[in-house]
Tab-separated table of N, CA and C in Angstrom:
chain	number	residue	atom	x	y	z
A	1	MET	N	-0.985	1.655	31.819
A	1	MET	CA	0.593	2.520	30.523
A	1	MET	C	-0.771	1.156	29.102
A	2	MET	N	0.018	2.233	28.347
A	2	MET	CA	-0.600	0.890	26.697
A	2	MET	C	0.218	0.228	26.664
A	3	LYS	N	-0.738	-0.896	25.947
A	3	LYS	CA	-0.306	-2.125	25.982
A	3	LYS	C	0.545	-1.947	24.289
A	4	ARG	N	1.449	-2.424	24.375
A	4	ARG	CA	2.206	-2.401	23.048
A	4	ARG	C	2.355	-3.338	22.017
A	5	ALA	N	2.345	-3.234	20.406
A	5	ALA	CA	2.184	-5.003	20.204
A	5	ALA	C	3.758	-4.370	18.032
A	6	CYS	N	4.884	-5.694	19.179
A	6	CYS	CA	6.215	-5.981	18.901
A	6	CYS	C	6.490	-6.149	17.731
A	7	GLU	N	5.878	-7.555	17.233
A	7	GLU	CA	5.852	-7.549	15.926
A	7	GLU	C	4.731	-7.805	15.639
A	8	VAL	N	4.807	-8.304	14.170
A	8	VAL	CA	3.623	-8.645	12.845
A	8	VAL	C	3.422	-10.127	12.267
A	9	LYS	N	2.559	-10.162	12.703
A	9	LYS	CA	1.939	-12.057	12.196
A	9	LYS	C	1.397	-12.215	11.093
A	10	ALA	N	2.073	-12.522	9.837
A	10	ALA	CA	2.236	-13.058	8.223
A	10	ALA	C	0.274	-13.507	8.850
A	11	ALA	N	-0.129	-12.402	7.406
A	11	ALA	CA	-1.686	-13.275	7.345
A	11	ALA	C	-1.125	-14.775	6.639
A	12	GLY	N	-2.565	-15.436	7.457
A	12	GLY	CA	-1.763	-17.068	6.963
A	12	GLY	C	-1.378	-17.146	8.184
A	13	HIS	N	-0.500	-17.149	8.366
A	13	HIS	CA	0.032	-17.662	9.489
A	13	HIS	C	0.048	-17.816	11.394
A	14	TRP	N	-1.265	-17.515	11.297
A	14	TRP	CA	-1.497	-17.899	13.161
A	14	TRP	C	-2.791	-17.411	12.628
A	15	ASP	N	-3.580	-17.666	14.320
A	15	ASP	CA	-5.218	-18.184	13.422
A	15	ASP	C	-5.606	-16.768	13.264
A	16	ASP	N	-6.681	-16.512	12.854
A	16	ASP	CA	-7.422	-15.476	12.824
A	16	ASP	C	-8.834	-15.199	13.817
A	17	ALA	N	-8.895	-16.085	13.992
A	17	ALA	CA	-10.273	-16.097	14.920
A	17	ALA	C	-10.503	-16.238	15.730
A	18	SER	N	-8.460	-15.612	16.931
A	18	SER	CA	-8.009	-15.837	17.895
A	18	SER	C	-7.668	-13.988	17.944
A	19	ALA	N	-8.675	-12.570	17.207
A	19	ALA	CA	-7.849	-11.626	17.258
A	19	ALA	C	-8.524	-11.072	18.949
A	20	VAL	N	-8.586	-10.079	19.418
A	20	VAL	CA	-8.725	-9.122	20.050
A	20	VAL	C	-9.705	-7.901	19.826
A	21	ASP	N	-9.212	-8.001	18.756
A	21	ASP	CA	-9.570	-6.933	18.366
A	21	ASP	C	-8.962	-7.200	16.863
A	22	CYS	N	-9.551	-5.832	15.789
A	22	CYS	CA	-8.899	-5.481	14.588
A	22	CYS	C	-8.314	-3.634	13.682
A	23	VAL	N	-8.109	-3.582	13.921
A	23	VAL	CA	-7.956	-1.938	13.169
A	23	VAL	C	-8.094	-2.164	11.046
A	24	THR	N	-8.941	-1.196	10.445
A	24	THR	CA	-8.839	-1.190	9.201
A	24	THR	C	-8.495	-0.134	9.240
A	25	LEU	N	-7.105	-0.483	8.615
A	25	LEU	CA	-6.628	0.889	7.282
A	25	LEU	C	-6.178	1.122	6.445
A	26	ASP	N	-6.261	2.426	5.669
A	26	ASP	CA	-6.139	2.168	3.746
A	26	ASP	C	-4.594	1.977	3.827
A	27	ALA	N	-4.077	2.080	2.664
A	27	ALA	CA	-2.237	1.507	2.586
A	27	ALA	C	-1.755	1.777	2.845
A	28	GLN	N	-1.361	3.656	3.093
A	28	GLN	CA	-1.336	4.405	4.015
A	28	GLN	C	-0.620	4.671	4.846
A	29	GLU	N	-1.676	4.363	5.424
A	29	GLU	CA	-2.256	4.023	7.130
A	29	GLU	C	-0.868	3.194	7.675
A	30	ARG	N	-1.493	1.642	6.273
A	30	ARG	CA	-0.813	0.414	6.801
A	30	ARG	C	0.874	0.604	6.717
A	31	HIS	N	1.294	1.497	6.022
A	31	HIS	CA	2.733	1.660	5.750
A	31	HIS	C	3.899	2.506	7.212
A	32	ARG	N	4.374	1.760	8.626
A	32	ARG	CA	3.335	2.461	10.084
A	32	ARG	C	5.296	2.226	10.497
A	33	ARG	N	5.764	2.957	11.173
A	33	ARG	CA	7.407	1.743	12.324
A	33	ARG	C	6.177	1.903	13.676
A	34	ARG	N	5.228	3.610	13.972
A	34	ARG	CA	5.064	3.584	15.129
A	34	ARG	C	4.379	4.686	15.169
A	35	VAL	N	3.623	4.254	15.793
A	35	VAL	CA	2.157	4.831	16.266
A	35	VAL	C	0.573	4.217	16.897
A	36	VAL	N	0.606	5.153	17.725
A	36	VAL	CA	-0.926	4.803	18.286
A	36	VAL	C	-2.504	4.564	17.137
A	37	LEU	N	-2.772	3.375	17.585
A	37	LEU	CA	-4.062	2.741	17.171
A	37	LEU	C	-5.289	2.601	17.993
A	38	THR	N	-6.006	2.361	17.724
A	38	THR	CA	-7.625	1.747	18.675
A	38	THR	C	-7.668	0.556	17.214
A	39	GLY	N	-8.247	0.122	18.282
A	39	GLY	CA	-9.365	-0.863	17.614
A	39	GLY	C	-10.792	-0.504	17.498
A	40	GLU	N	-10.998	-1.484	16.668
A	40	GLU	CA	-12.903	-1.485	16.249
A	40	GLU	C	-13.867	-2.042	17.785
A	41	ARG	N	-12.998	-2.879	18.827
A	41	ARG	CA	-13.409	-3.143	20.243
A	41	ARG	C	-12.636	-1.971	21.087
A	42	GLY	N	-11.787	-0.954	21.141
A	42	GLY	CA	-11.446	-0.013	21.970
A	42	GLY	C	-10.441	-0.518	22.207
A	43	THR	N	-9.574	-1.652	21.651
A	43	THR	CA	-8.052	-2.088	22.162
A	43	THR	C	-7.146	-0.503	22.059
A	44	ARG	N	-6.228	0.137	22.086
A	44	ARG	CA	-5.556	0.852	22.124
A	44	ARG	C	-3.919	0.623	22.688
A	45	PHE	N	-3.346	0.794	21.525
A	45	PHE	CA	-2.607	0.148	21.851
A	45	PHE	C	-0.299	0.873	20.500
A	46	LEU	N	0.624	1.357	21.680
A	46	LEU	CA	1.778	1.334	20.073
A	46	LEU	C	2.252	0.650	19.484
A	47	LEU	N	2.632	0.285	18.238
A	47	LEU	CA	2.356	-0.296	17.166
A	47	LEU	C	4.186	0.456	16.726
A	48	ASP	N	4.609	-0.569	17.865
A	48	ASP	CA	6.649	-0.223	17.305
A	48	ASP	C	6.804	-0.616	17.796
A	49	LEU	N	7.735	-0.713	15.626
A	49	LEU	CA	8.028	-2.521	15.652
A	49	LEU	C	9.670	-1.641	15.272
A	50	PRO	N	10.870	-1.956	14.812
A	50	PRO	CA	12.209	-1.504	14.947
A	50	PRO	C	12.532	-0.582	13.042
A	51	GLN	N	10.996	-1.329	12.037
A	51	GLN	CA	11.404	-0.781	10.305
A	51	GLN	C	10.057	-0.047	9.825
A	52	ALA	N	9.770	0.587	9.125
A	52	ALA	CA	8.274	1.257	9.286
A	52	ALA	C	8.207	-0.261	7.739
A	53	THR	N	6.744	-0.705	7.891
A	53	THR	CA	6.561	-2.073	7.309
A	53	THR	C	5.228	-1.436	6.665
A	54	ALA	N	5.487	-2.257	5.334
A	54	ALA	CA	4.309	-2.648	5.212
A	54	ALA	C	3.624	-3.399	5.900
A	55	LEU	N	1.706	-2.669	6.442
A	55	LEU	CA	0.738	-4.497	6.442
A	55	LEU	C	0.582	-4.843	6.164
A	56	HIS	N	-0.546	-6.238	5.792
A	56	HIS	CA	-1.108	-6.424	4.751
A	56	HIS	C	-3.044	-6.984	5.319
A	57	ASP	N	-3.360	-6.882	4.347
A	57	ASP	CA	-4.905	-6.917	5.246
A	57	ASP	C	-4.844	-8.784	5.493
A	58	GLY	N	-5.006	-8.661	6.545
A	58	GLY	CA	-4.745	-9.882	7.128
A	58	GLY	C	-3.669	-9.960	8.387
A	59	ASP	N	-2.365	-9.577	8.396
A	59	ASP	CA	-1.134	-9.179	9.764
A	59	ASP	C	-2.020	-9.657	10.239
A	60	GLY	N	-1.413	-9.699	11.653
A	60	GLY	CA	-1.811	-9.478	13.202
A	60	GLY	C	-0.892	-9.145	13.710
A	61	LEU	N	-0.944	-8.194	14.206
A	61	LEU	CA	-0.053	-7.658	15.633
A	61	LEU	C	-0.086	-8.825	16.735
A	62	LEU	N	1.337	-8.423	17.053
A	62	LEU	CA	1.132	-8.904	18.351
A	62	LEU	C	1.685	-8.859	19.582
A	63	LEU	N	0.408	-8.635	20.780
A	63	LEU	CA	0.400	-7.128	21.592
A	63	LEU	C	0.634	-7.747	22.980
A	64	GLU	N	2.121	-7.275	23.563
A	64	GLU	CA	3.075	-7.849	25.052
A	64	GLU	C	2.343	-8.605	25.728
A	65	ASP	N	0.607	-8.569	25.973
A	65	ASP	CA	0.532	-9.489	26.225
A	65	ASP	C	-0.385	-11.004	25.535
A	66	GLY	N	0.357	-10.986	24.490
A	66	GLY	CA	-0.190	-12.499	24.033
A	66	GLY	C	-1.179	-11.855	22.876
A	67	GLY	N	-2.437	-10.550	23.415
A	67	GLY	CA	-3.637	-11.134	21.979
A	67	GLY	C	-3.593	-10.222	20.784
A	68	VAL	N	-3.775	-10.896	19.272
A	68	VAL	CA	-3.541	-9.977	18.720
A	68	VAL	C	-4.605	-9.927	18.147
A	69	VAL	N	-3.866	-8.330	16.944
A	69	VAL	CA	-5.004	-7.489	16.862
A	69	VAL	C	-5.153	-7.289	15.162
A	70	ARG	N	-5.987	-8.151	14.151
A	70	ARG	CA	-6.176	-7.769	12.737
A	70	ARG	C	-5.991	-7.076	12.084
A	71	VAL	N	-4.979	-7.370	10.799
A	71	VAL	CA	-5.358	-5.242	9.775
A	71	VAL	C	-5.859	-6.039	9.009
A	72	ALA	N	-6.958	-5.300	8.944
A	72	ALA	CA	-7.940	-5.187	7.680
A	72	ALA	C	-7.854	-3.908	7.275
A	73	GLY	N	-7.422	-4.541	5.460
A	73	GLY	CA	-7.284	-3.206	4.636
A	73	GLY	C	-9.578	-2.490	4.270
A	74	ARG	N	-8.619	-1.322	4.089
A	74	ARG	CA	-10.358	-0.463	4.188
A	74	ARG	C	-9.681	-0.497	2.984
A	75	PRO	N	-11.218	-0.535	2.548
A	75	PRO	CA	-11.764	0.291	0.909
A	75	PRO	C	-11.262	0.595	0.320
A	76	GLU	N	-10.767	1.752	-0.296
A	76	GLU	CA	-10.641	2.468	-0.909
A	76	GLU	C	-11.191	2.858	-2.293
A	77	PRO	N	-11.330	3.677	-2.825
A	77	PRO	CA	-11.126	4.136	-5.069
A	77	PRO	C	-9.802	4.193	-5.925
A	78	LEU	N	-10.607	2.933	-5.541
A	78	LEU	CA	-9.216	2.005	-7.360
A	78	LEU	C	-8.845	1.757	-8.487
A	79	ILE	N	-8.838	2.457	-9.746
A	79	ILE	CA	-9.380	1.612	-9.948
A	79	ILE	C	-8.824	0.632	-10.507
A	80	GLU	N	-9.340	-0.474	-11.495
A	80	GLU	CA	-8.713	-1.570	-11.645
A	80	GLU	C	-8.326	-1.885	-13.560
A	81	ILE	N	-7.466	-1.634	-13.971
A	81	ILE	CA	-6.556	-2.297	-15.349
A	81	ILE	C	-6.431	-3.179	-15.551
A	82	ALA	N	-6.829	-3.204	-17.620
A	82	ALA	CA	-7.032	-4.356	-17.535
A	82	ALA	C	-5.983	-4.130	-19.134
A	83	ALA	N	-5.847	-5.701	-19.863
A	83	ALA	CA	-5.317	-5.059	-21.148
A	83	ALA	C	-5.528	-6.393	-22.022
A	84	ALA	N	-5.325	-5.654	-23.582
A	84	ALA	CA	-5.946	-6.781	-24.504
A	84	ALA	C	-4.481	-8.267	-24.465
A	85	SER	N	-3.328	-7.890	-23.681
A	85	SER	CA	-2.334	-8.400	-24.159
A	85	SER	C	-1.069	-8.817	-22.050
A	86	PRO	N	-0.911	-9.799	-22.596
A	86	PRO	CA	0.076	-9.310	-20.948
A	86	PRO	C	1.463	-7.873	-22.555
A	87	ARG	N	1.444	-7.758	-23.288
A	87	ARG	CA	2.790	-7.744	-23.782
A	87	ARG	C	1.869	-5.656	-23.413
A	88	GLU	N	1.021	-5.470	-23.618
A	88	GLU	CA	0.103	-4.104	-23.558
A	88	GLU	C	0.405	-4.381	-21.622
A	89	LEU	N	-0.824	-5.273	-21.229
A	89	LEU	CA	-0.536	-5.322	-19.406
A	89	LEU	C	0.714	-4.035	-19.247
A	90	ALA	N	2.339	-4.851	-19.722
A	90	ALA	CA	3.632	-4.801	-19.162
A	90	ALA	C	3.422	-2.751	-20.352
A	91	ARG	N	3.175	-2.732	-20.736
A	91	ARG	CA	3.846	-1.289	-21.146
A	91	ARG	C	2.614	-0.803	-20.566
A	92	LEU	N	1.452	-0.447	-20.144
A	92	LEU	CA	0.943	0.954	-19.556
A	92	LEU	C	1.471	-0.668	-17.774
A	93	ALA	N	2.217	-1.107	-17.366
A	93	ALA	CA	2.644	-0.717	-16.006
A	93	ALA	C	4.444	-0.191	-16.467
A	94	TRP	N	4.459	-0.469	-17.221
A	94	TRP	CA	5.805	1.062	-17.353
A	94	TRP	C	5.656	2.164	-17.078
A	95	HIS	N	4.447	3.035	-17.973
A	95	HIS	CA	4.183	3.843	-17.286
A	95	HIS	C	3.742	4.451	-16.892
A	96	ILE	N	2.966	3.296	-15.623
A	96	ILE	CA	2.545	3.641	-14.876
A	96	ILE	C	4.109	3.181	-13.371
A	97	GLY	N	5.111	3.390	-14.534
A	97	GLY	CA	6.151	3.059	-12.811
A	97	GLY	C	6.488	4.409	-13.506
A	98	ASN	N	6.923	4.766	-14.627
A	98	ASN	CA	7.178	5.778	-14.957
A	98	ASN	C	7.066	7.127	-14.521
A	99	ARG	N	5.870	7.217	-13.589
A	99	ARG	CA	5.393	8.108	-13.045
A	99	ARG	C	5.724	7.933	-11.672
A	100	HIS	N	6.406	7.354	-11.660
A	100	HIS	CA	6.148	6.337	-9.488
A	100	HIS	C	5.095	6.812	-8.903
A	101	LEU	N	4.167	6.133	-9.647
A	101	LEU	CA	2.202	5.566	-8.801
A	101	LEU	C	2.326	4.118	-7.261
A	102	ASP	N	2.077	4.953	-7.312
A	102	ASP	CA	1.880	3.587	-6.045
A	102	ASP	C	1.393	2.468	-7.332
A	103	VAL	N	1.350	0.889	-7.095
A	103	VAL	CA	0.869	-0.327	-7.620
A	103	VAL	C	0.550	-1.888	-7.164
A	104	GLN	N	-1.297	-2.202	-7.554
A	104	GLN	CA	-1.440	-3.657	-6.366
A	104	GLN	C	-1.256	-4.319	-8.212
A	105	ILE	N	-0.707	-5.431	-8.425
A	105	ILE	CA	-0.352	-6.015	-9.677
A	105	ILE	C	-2.241	-7.390	-9.047
A	106	VAL	N	-3.119	-8.097	-9.436
A	106	VAL	CA	-3.924	-8.903	-9.014
A	106	VAL	C	-4.032	-9.941	-10.876
A	107	GLY	N	-3.453	-10.625	-9.941
A	107	GLY	CA	-3.741	-11.774	-11.180
A	107	GLY	C	-3.099	-10.428	-12.842
A	108	GLU	N	-3.391	-10.768	-13.682
A	108	GLU	CA	-3.516	-10.004	-14.909
A	108	GLU	C	-3.301	-9.147	-14.777
A	109	ARG	N	-3.650	-8.486	-13.551
A	109	ARG	CA	-4.507	-7.292	-13.972
A	109	ARG	C	-3.725	-6.749	-13.067
A	110	LEU	N	-4.127	-5.014	-12.877
A	110	LEU	CA	-3.126	-3.940	-12.174
A	110	LEU	C	-4.017	-2.809	-11.806
A	111	ARG	N	-3.387	-2.313	-10.657
A	111	ARG	CA	-4.415	-1.625	-9.956
A	111	ARG	C	-4.213	-0.278	-9.566
A	112	ILE	N	-5.000	1.294	-8.744
A	112	ILE	CA	-3.721	2.355	-8.849
A	112	ILE	C	-4.302	2.952	-7.676
A	113	ARG	N	-4.358	3.807	-7.572
A	113	ARG	CA	-5.814	5.076	-6.570
A	113	ARG	C	-6.127	6.015	-7.732
A	114	ARG	N	-7.816	6.650	-7.556
A	114	ARG	CA	-7.988	7.152	-8.705
A	114	ARG	C	-7.259	8.118	-9.124
A	115	ASP	N	-7.255	8.285	-10.158
A	115	ASP	CA	-6.667	9.659	-10.204
A	115	ASP	C	-7.337	9.918	-12.150
A	116	HIS	N	-7.675	10.557	-12.333
A	116	HIS	CA	-8.436	10.912	-14.153
A	116	HIS	C	-7.025	11.514	-14.891
A	117	VAL	N	-6.752	12.046	-14.012
A	117	VAL	CA	-5.562	12.482	-15.072
A	117	VAL	C	-4.497	10.651	-15.954
A	118	ILE	N	-4.755	10.579	-15.051
A	118	ILE	CA	-3.507	8.770	-14.740
A	118	ILE	C	-4.768	8.403	-16.158
A	119	GLU	N	-5.785	8.031	-15.396
A	119	GLU	CA	-6.758	7.456	-16.259
A	119	GLU	C	-6.921	7.167	-17.303
A	120	GLU	N	-7.264	9.617	-18.140
A	120	GLU	CA	-6.743	9.595	-19.113
A	120	GLU	C	-5.939	8.661	-20.035
A	121	MET	N	-4.653	8.905	-19.684
A	121	MET	CA	-3.987	8.765	-20.199
A	121	MET	C	-3.299	7.015	-20.575
A	122	LEU	N	-4.510	5.878	-19.687
A	122	LEU	CA	-4.244	4.969	-19.972
A	122	LEU	C	-5.116	4.408	-20.452
A	123	ARG	N	-6.531	5.311	-21.134
A	123	ARG	CA	-7.381	4.429	-22.080
A	123	ARG	C	-6.625	5.579	-23.240
A	124	GLY	N	-5.949	6.149	-23.365
A	124	GLY	CA	-5.205	6.003	-25.188
A	124	GLY	C	-3.950	5.392	-25.400
A	125	LEU	N	-4.300	5.258	-23.979
A	125	LEU	CA	-2.718	3.289	-24.131
A	125	LEU	C	-3.801	2.306	-24.564
A	126	GLY	N	-4.846	2.405	-25.060
A	126	GLY	CA	-6.107	1.450	-25.027
A	126	GLY	C	-6.195	1.100	-23.888
A	127	ALA	N	-5.700	0.741	-22.930
A	127	ALA	CA	-6.341	0.301	-21.403
A	127	ALA	C	-7.635	-0.096	-21.305
A	128	ARG	N	-8.402	-1.037	-20.667
A	128	ARG	CA	-9.737	-1.544	-20.193
A	128	ARG	C	-9.417	-0.732	-18.592
A	129	LEU	N	-10.328	0.566	-18.288
A	129	LEU	CA	-9.846	0.242	-16.915
A	129	LEU	C	-11.859	0.530	-16.061
A	130	SER	N	-12.359	0.315	-14.979
A	130	SER	CA	-12.283	-0.439	-14.781
A	130	SER	C	-12.560	0.386	-12.984
A	131	PRO	N	-13.476	0.854	-12.510
A	131	PRO	CA	-13.856	1.547	-11.266
A	131	PRO	C	-14.073	0.830	-9.732
A	132	ILE	N	-13.775	0.096	-9.526
A	132	ILE	CA	-13.713	-0.505	-7.816
A	132	ILE	C	-13.243	-0.132	-6.739
A	133	GLU	N	-14.377	-0.629	-5.418
A	133	GLU	CA	-13.391	-0.646	-4.274
A	133	GLU	C	-12.350	-1.362	-3.559
A	134	ALA	N	-11.803	-1.050	-3.078
A	134	ALA	CA	-11.011	-2.533	-2.934
A	134	ALA	C	-10.018	-1.754	-1.709
A	135	PRO	N	-9.451	-2.645	-0.607
A	135	PRO	CA	-8.378	-2.287	-0.017
A	135	PRO	C	-7.544	-2.781	-0.590
A	136	PHE	N	-6.275	-1.777	-0.781
A	136	PHE	CA	-5.286	-1.156	-1.498
A	136	PHE	C	-3.771	-1.795	-0.821
A	137	ASP	N	-2.372	-2.488	-1.877
A	137	ASP	CA	-1.552	-3.572	-0.999
A	137	ASP	C	-0.935	-3.660	-2.767
A	138	PRO	N	-0.149	-2.297	-2.265
A	138	PRO	CA	0.904	-1.807	-3.077
A	138	PRO	C	1.584	-1.983	-3.333
A	139	GLU	N	2.702	-2.529	-4.507
A	139	GLU	CA	3.900	-3.847	-4.657
A	139	GLU	C	5.231	-1.903	-3.918
A	140	HIS	N	5.829	-2.576	-3.236
A	140	HIS	CA	6.625	-1.869	-2.396
A	140	HIS	C	8.083	-2.039	-2.718
A	141	GLY	N	8.824	-1.090	-3.442
A	141	GLY	CA	10.101	-0.592	-3.984
A	141	GLY	C	11.213	-1.561	-3.302
A	142	ALA	N	11.510	-2.507	-5.083
A	142	ALA	CA	12.860	-3.117	-4.606
A	142	ALA	C	13.442	-2.610	-3.314
A	143	TYR	N	14.046	-0.837	-3.385
A	143	TYR	CA	15.131	-0.428	-2.547
A	143	TYR	C	14.431	-0.322	-1.772
A	144	GLY	N	13.712	-1.080	-0.947
A	144	GLY	CA	13.077	-1.447	0.707
A	144	GLY	C	12.929	0.276	0.702
A	145	HIS	N	11.532	1.315	-0.119
A	145	HIS	CA	11.288	2.509	0.262
A	145	HIS	C	10.603	2.668	-0.965
A	146	ARG	N	9.147	3.597	-0.492
A	146	ARG	CA	7.454	3.586	-1.746
A	146	ARG	C	8.481	4.570	-2.766
A	147	HIS	N	7.706	5.001	-3.693
A	147	HIS	CA	7.527	5.784	-4.284
A	147	HIS	C	5.920	5.690	-3.717
A	148	GLY	N	5.255	7.231	-4.924
A	148	GLY	CA	4.419	7.687	-4.555
A	148	GLY	C	3.852	9.022	-4.171
A	149	ARG	N	2.927	9.240	-4.631
A	149	ARG	CA	2.228	11.064	-4.390
A	149	ARG	C	2.303	10.500	-2.721
A	150	ASP	N	0.828	9.761	-2.622
A	150	ASP	CA	0.861	10.016	-1.161
A	150	ASP	C	2.092	9.369	0.015
A	151	HIS	N	3.010	9.592	-0.680
A	151	HIS	CA	4.326	9.070	0.506
A	151	HIS	C	4.149	8.819	1.921
A	152	ALA	N	4.170	7.953	2.960
A	152	ALA	CA	3.470	7.876	4.527
A	152	ALA	C	4.944	7.286	5.261
A	153	ASP	N	6.154	6.693	4.388
A	153	ASP	CA	7.414	6.159	5.477
A	153	ASP	C	7.348	7.922	6.599
A	154	ASP	N	7.712	7.262	8.142
A	154	ASP	CA	8.646	8.136	8.638
A	154	ASP	C	9.627	8.544	9.088
A	155	ARG	N	10.004	8.120	8.434
A	155	ARG	CA	11.702	7.740	8.111
A	155	ARG	C	11.804	9.282	6.899
A	156	GLN	N	11.502	9.047	6.139
A	156	GLN	CA	12.042	10.323	5.625
A	156	GLN	C	11.397	11.545	5.652
A	157	PRO	N	11.708	12.479	6.384
A	157	PRO	CA	11.216	14.311	6.544
A	157	PRO	C	10.847	14.735	5.451
A	158	HIS	N	11.721	14.687	4.563
A	158	HIS	CA	11.436	15.296	3.057
A	158	HIS	C	10.813	15.401	2.674
A	159	GLY	N	9.934	14.108	2.285
A	159	GLY	CA	9.700	13.529	1.892
A	159	GLY	C	8.311	12.218	0.805
A	160	GLY	N	9.747	11.587	1.035
A	160	GLY	CA	10.611	10.286	0.342
A	160	GLY	C	11.017	10.535	-0.710
A	161	HIS	N	10.528	11.256	-1.984
A	161	HIS	CA	11.288	10.858	-2.833
A	161	HIS	C	12.637	10.812	-3.205
A	162	HIS	N	12.772	10.037	-3.811
A	162	HIS	CA	14.761	9.615	-4.135
A	162	HIS	C	14.449	10.324	-5.343
A	163	HIS	N	16.707	10.157	-6.491
A	163	HIS	CA	16.032	11.092	-7.488
A	163	HIS	C	17.114	9.972	-6.982
A	164	HIS	N	17.067	8.525	-9.318
A	164	HIS	CA	17.714	7.386	-8.816
A	164	HIS	C	18.719	8.040	-9.748
A	165	GLY	N	18.939	9.088	-10.468
A	165	GLY	CA	19.824	9.247	-11.843
A	165	GLY	C	19.016	8.978	-13.347
A	166	HIS	N	17.925	8.127	-12.567
A	166	HIS	CA	17.708	8.454	-14.701
A	166	HIS	C	16.166	9.260	-14.917
A	167	ASP	N	15.917	9.410	-16.518
A	167	ASP	CA	15.200	10.277	-16.813
A	167	ASP	C	14.344	10.288	-16.305
A	168	HIS	N	12.508	10.520	-16.513
A	168	HIS	CA	11.632	11.158	-16.585
A	168	HIS	C	10.842	10.629	-18.555
A	169	ASP	N	11.541	11.099	-18.841
A	169	ASP	CA	11.056	11.360	-20.320
A	169	ASP	C	9.812	10.404	-20.171
A	170	ASP	N	9.227	10.734	-21.339
A	170	ASP	CA	7.560	9.491	-22.057
A	170	ASP	C	7.529	8.966	-23.853
A	171	GLY	N	8.658	9.311	-23.481
A	171	GLY	CA	8.534	8.515	-25.228
A	171	GLY	C	9.929	8.147	-25.020
């Protein structure tokens, strides 16, 4: 019978030196409820959580036998966004949010997935852009759902886009 992991131990709240294996997943793959995973050392198990959960780099998945599998964030092609001032960064964040893109906040910078159309828009708004490869850990919606073109929440078969009664004018 396949092992099951039904609990997540938050990064920093378990001894990751004790991990029996590691699964390396990108941001989309880390937003799951139920999926069969195979660790780098061959541990095959069913992730079986009560609801879709955003897993983070360094989290541990507690197996029924007491072993813990470490979650590692797979580096992805991202663009890191900097601005001249906090006000300008907030303005850039507003434009990104208005397009329902996944975004990660890292100190005084923002990170999004590479997208040449969005990058051109941000450059036009005065952003300083740096292409990087890093694990992506986007913010999650205040209402418990995700936005973004590459939605991975397995609870929403209609594609996961919610209509919130707000418009999307750029102006």
